[in-house]
PDB file of C-alpha atoms in Angstrom:
ATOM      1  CA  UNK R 249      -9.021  10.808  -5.300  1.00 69.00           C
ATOM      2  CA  UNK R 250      -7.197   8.805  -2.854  1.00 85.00           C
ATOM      3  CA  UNK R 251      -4.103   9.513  -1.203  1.00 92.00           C
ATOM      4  CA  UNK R 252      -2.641   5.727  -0.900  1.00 94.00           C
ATOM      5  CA  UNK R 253      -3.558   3.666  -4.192  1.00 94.00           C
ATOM      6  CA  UNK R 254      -2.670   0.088  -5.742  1.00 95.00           C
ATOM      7  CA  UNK R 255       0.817   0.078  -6.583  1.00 95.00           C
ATOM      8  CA  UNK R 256       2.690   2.577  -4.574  1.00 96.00           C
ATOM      9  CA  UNK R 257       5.403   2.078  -2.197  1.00 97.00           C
ATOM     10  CA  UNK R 258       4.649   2.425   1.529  1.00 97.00           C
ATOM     11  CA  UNK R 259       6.216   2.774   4.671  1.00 97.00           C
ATOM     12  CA  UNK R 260       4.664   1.583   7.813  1.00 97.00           C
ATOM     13  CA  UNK R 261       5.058   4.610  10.681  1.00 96.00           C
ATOM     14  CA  UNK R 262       3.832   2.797  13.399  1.00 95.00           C
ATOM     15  CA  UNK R 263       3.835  -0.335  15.276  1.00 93.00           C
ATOM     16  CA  UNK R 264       6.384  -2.357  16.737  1.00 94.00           C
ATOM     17  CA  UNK R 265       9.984  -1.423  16.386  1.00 94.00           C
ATOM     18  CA  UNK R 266      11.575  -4.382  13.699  1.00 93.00           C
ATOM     19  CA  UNK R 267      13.956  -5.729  16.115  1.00 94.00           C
ATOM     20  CA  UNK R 268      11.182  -6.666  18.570  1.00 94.00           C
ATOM     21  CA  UNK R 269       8.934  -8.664  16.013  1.00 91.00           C
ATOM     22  CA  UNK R 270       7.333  -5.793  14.437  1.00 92.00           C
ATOM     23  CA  UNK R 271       6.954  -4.070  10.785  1.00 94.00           C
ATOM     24  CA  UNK R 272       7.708  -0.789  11.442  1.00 96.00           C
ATOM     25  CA  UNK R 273       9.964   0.919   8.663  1.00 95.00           C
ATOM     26  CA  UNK R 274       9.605  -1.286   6.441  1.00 96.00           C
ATOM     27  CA  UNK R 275       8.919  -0.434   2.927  1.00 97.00           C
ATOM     28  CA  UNK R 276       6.733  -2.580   0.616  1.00 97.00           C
ATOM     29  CA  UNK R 277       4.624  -2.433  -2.166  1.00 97.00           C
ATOM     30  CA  UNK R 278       0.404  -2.056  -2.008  1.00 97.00           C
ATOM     31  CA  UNK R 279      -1.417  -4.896  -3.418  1.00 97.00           C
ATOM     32  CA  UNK R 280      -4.805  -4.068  -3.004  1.00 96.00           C
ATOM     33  CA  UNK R 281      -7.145  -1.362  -1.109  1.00 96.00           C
ATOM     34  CA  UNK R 282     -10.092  -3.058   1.077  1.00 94.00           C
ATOM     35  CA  UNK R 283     -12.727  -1.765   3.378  1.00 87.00           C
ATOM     36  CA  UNK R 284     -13.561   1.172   0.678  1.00 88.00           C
ATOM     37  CA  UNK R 285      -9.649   2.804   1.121  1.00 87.00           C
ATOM     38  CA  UNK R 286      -9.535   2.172   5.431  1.00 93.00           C
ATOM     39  CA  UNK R 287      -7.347  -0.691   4.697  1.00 96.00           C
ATOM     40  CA  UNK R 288      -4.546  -1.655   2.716  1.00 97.00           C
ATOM     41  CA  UNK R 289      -2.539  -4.809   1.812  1.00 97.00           C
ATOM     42  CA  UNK R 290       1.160  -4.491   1.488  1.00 97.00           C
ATOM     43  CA  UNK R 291       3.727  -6.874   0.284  1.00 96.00           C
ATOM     44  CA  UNK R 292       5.668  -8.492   2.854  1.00 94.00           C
ATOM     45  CA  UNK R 293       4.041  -6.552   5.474  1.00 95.00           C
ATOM     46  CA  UNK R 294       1.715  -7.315   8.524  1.00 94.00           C
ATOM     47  CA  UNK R 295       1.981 -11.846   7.425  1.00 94.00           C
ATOM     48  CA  UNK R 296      -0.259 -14.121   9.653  1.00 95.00           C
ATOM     49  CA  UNK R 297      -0.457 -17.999   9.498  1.00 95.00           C
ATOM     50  CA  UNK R 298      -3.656 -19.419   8.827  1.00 94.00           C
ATOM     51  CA  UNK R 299      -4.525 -23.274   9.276  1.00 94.00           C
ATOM     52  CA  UNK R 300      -6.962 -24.882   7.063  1.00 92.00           C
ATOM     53  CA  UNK R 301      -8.600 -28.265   7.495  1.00 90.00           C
ATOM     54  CA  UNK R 302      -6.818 -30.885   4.782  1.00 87.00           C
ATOM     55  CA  UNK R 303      -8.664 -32.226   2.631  1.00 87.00           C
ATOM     56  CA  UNK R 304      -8.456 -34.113  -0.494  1.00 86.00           C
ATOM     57  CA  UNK R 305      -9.028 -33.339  -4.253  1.00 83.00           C
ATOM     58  CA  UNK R 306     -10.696 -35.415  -6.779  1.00 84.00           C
ATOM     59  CA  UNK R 307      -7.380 -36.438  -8.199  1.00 83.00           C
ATOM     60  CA  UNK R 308      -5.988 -37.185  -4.534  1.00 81.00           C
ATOM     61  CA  UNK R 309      -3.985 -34.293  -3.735  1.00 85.00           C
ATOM     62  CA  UNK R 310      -3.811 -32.886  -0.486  1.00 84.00           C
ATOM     63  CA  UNK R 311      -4.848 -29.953   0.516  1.00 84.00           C
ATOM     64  CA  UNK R 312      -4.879 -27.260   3.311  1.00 86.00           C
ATOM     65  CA  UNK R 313      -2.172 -27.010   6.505  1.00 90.00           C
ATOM     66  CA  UNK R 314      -0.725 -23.968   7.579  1.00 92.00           C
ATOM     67  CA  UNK R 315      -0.660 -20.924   4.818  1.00 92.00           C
ATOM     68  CA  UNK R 316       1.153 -17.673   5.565  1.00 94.00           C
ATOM     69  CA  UNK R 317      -0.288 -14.481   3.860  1.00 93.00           C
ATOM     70  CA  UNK R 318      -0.505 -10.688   4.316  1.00 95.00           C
ATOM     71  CA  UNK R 319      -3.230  -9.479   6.455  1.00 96.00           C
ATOM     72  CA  UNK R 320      -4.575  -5.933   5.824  1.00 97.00           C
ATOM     73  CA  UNK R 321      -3.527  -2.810   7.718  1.00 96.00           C
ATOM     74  CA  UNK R 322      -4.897   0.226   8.805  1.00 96.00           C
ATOM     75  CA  UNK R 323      -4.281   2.887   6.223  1.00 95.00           C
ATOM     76  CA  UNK R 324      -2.840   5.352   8.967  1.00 95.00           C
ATOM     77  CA  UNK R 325      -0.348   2.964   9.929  1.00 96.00           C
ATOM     78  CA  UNK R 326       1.524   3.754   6.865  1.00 96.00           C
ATOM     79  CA  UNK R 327       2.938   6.494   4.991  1.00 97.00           C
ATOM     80  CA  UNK R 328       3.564   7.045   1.449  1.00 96.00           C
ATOM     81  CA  UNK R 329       7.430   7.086   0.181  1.00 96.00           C
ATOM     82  CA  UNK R 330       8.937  10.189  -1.766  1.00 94.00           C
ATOM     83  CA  UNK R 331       9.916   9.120  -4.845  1.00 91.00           C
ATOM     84  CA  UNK R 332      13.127  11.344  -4.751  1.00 92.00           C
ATOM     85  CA  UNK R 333      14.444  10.937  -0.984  1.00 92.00           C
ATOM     86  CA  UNK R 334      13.060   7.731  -0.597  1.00 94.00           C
ATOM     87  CA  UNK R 335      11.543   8.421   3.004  1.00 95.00           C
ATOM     88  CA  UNK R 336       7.918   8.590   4.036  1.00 96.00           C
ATOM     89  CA  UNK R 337       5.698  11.894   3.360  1.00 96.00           C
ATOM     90  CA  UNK R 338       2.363  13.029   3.187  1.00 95.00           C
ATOM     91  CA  UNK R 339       0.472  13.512   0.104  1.00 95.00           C
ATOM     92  CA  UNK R 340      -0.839  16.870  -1.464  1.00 96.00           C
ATOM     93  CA  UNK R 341      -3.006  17.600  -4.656  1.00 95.00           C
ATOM     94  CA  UNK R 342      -2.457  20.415  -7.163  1.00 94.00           C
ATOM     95  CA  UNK R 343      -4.906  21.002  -9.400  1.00 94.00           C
ATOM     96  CA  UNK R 344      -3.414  21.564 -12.990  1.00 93.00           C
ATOM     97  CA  UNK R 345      -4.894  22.396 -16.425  1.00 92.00           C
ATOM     98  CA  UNK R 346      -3.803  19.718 -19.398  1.00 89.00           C
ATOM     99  CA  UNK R 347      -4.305  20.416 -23.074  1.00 90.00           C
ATOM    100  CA  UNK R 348      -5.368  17.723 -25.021  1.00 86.00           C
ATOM    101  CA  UNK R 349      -6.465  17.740 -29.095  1.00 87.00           C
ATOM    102  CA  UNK R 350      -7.594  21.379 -28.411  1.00 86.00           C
ATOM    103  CA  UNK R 351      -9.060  20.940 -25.465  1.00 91.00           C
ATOM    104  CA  UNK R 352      -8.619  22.146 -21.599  1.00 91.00           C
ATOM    105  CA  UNK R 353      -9.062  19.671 -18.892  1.00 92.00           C
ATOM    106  CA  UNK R 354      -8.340  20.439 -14.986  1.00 93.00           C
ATOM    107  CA  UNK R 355      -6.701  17.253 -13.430  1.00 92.00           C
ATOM    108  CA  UNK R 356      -5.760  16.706 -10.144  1.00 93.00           C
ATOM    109  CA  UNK R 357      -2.118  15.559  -9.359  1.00 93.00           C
ATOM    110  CA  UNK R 358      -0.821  13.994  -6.197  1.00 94.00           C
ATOM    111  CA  UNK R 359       2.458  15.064  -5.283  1.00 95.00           C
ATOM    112  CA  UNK R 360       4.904  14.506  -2.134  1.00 95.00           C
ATOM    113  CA  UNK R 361       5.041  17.561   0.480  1.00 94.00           C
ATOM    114  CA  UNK R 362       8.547  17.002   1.357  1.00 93.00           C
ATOM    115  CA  UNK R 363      10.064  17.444  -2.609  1.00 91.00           C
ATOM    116  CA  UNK R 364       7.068  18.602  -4.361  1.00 91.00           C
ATOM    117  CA  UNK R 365       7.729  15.907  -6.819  1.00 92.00           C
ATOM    118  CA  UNK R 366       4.500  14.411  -8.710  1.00 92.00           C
ATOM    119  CA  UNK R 367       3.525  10.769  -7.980  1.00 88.00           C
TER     120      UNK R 367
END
């Protein structure tokens, strides 16, 4: 099980410092995991410009020019955020036993270190 998935809120721990350019602290939200869980994308996080050739569609719109999106970033570089003091933490699992229709099942939970609150 991973520690960072799709949809939780991150903070990025390292890096430049926001007033000199950089996305440290920031808090977003991940879109996507890449590069089997080494890299994630987060919203409004880590944006690069990219330009692309223009060109010209069958019905004579342009397109291409400069396109700003988020690039991926390390998964180290951030942190996950506690859900209760809304500051970053690391991530523990507890293994817990769930009954079901009669039935026993061991599932892991991730929770945050710093409250011991389940994510």
């Amino acid at each position: 099980m991973a520690k960072i998935k799709k949809g939780d809120l991150v903070q990025v721990v390292t890096g430049a410092k926001q007033d000199r350019g950089g996305d440290r602290g920031k808090q977003g939200k991940v879109l996507e995991v890449v590069d089997g869980g080494q890299r994630v994308v987060v919203e409004g996080i880590n944006y690069i410009t990219k330009h692309n050739r223009i060109g010209q569609t069958q019905r004579g719109t342009k397109t291409g020019g400069i396109e700003t999106y988020e690039a991926p970033i390390h998964i180290s570089n951030v942190a996950l955020v506690d859900p209760e003091t809304k500051k970053p933490t690391r991530v523990g699992f507890r293994v817990e036993e769930q009954v079901k229709d009669g039935v026993k099942k061991t599932v892991r939970v991730r929770y945050a270190k710093k409250s011991g609150k389940d994510i």
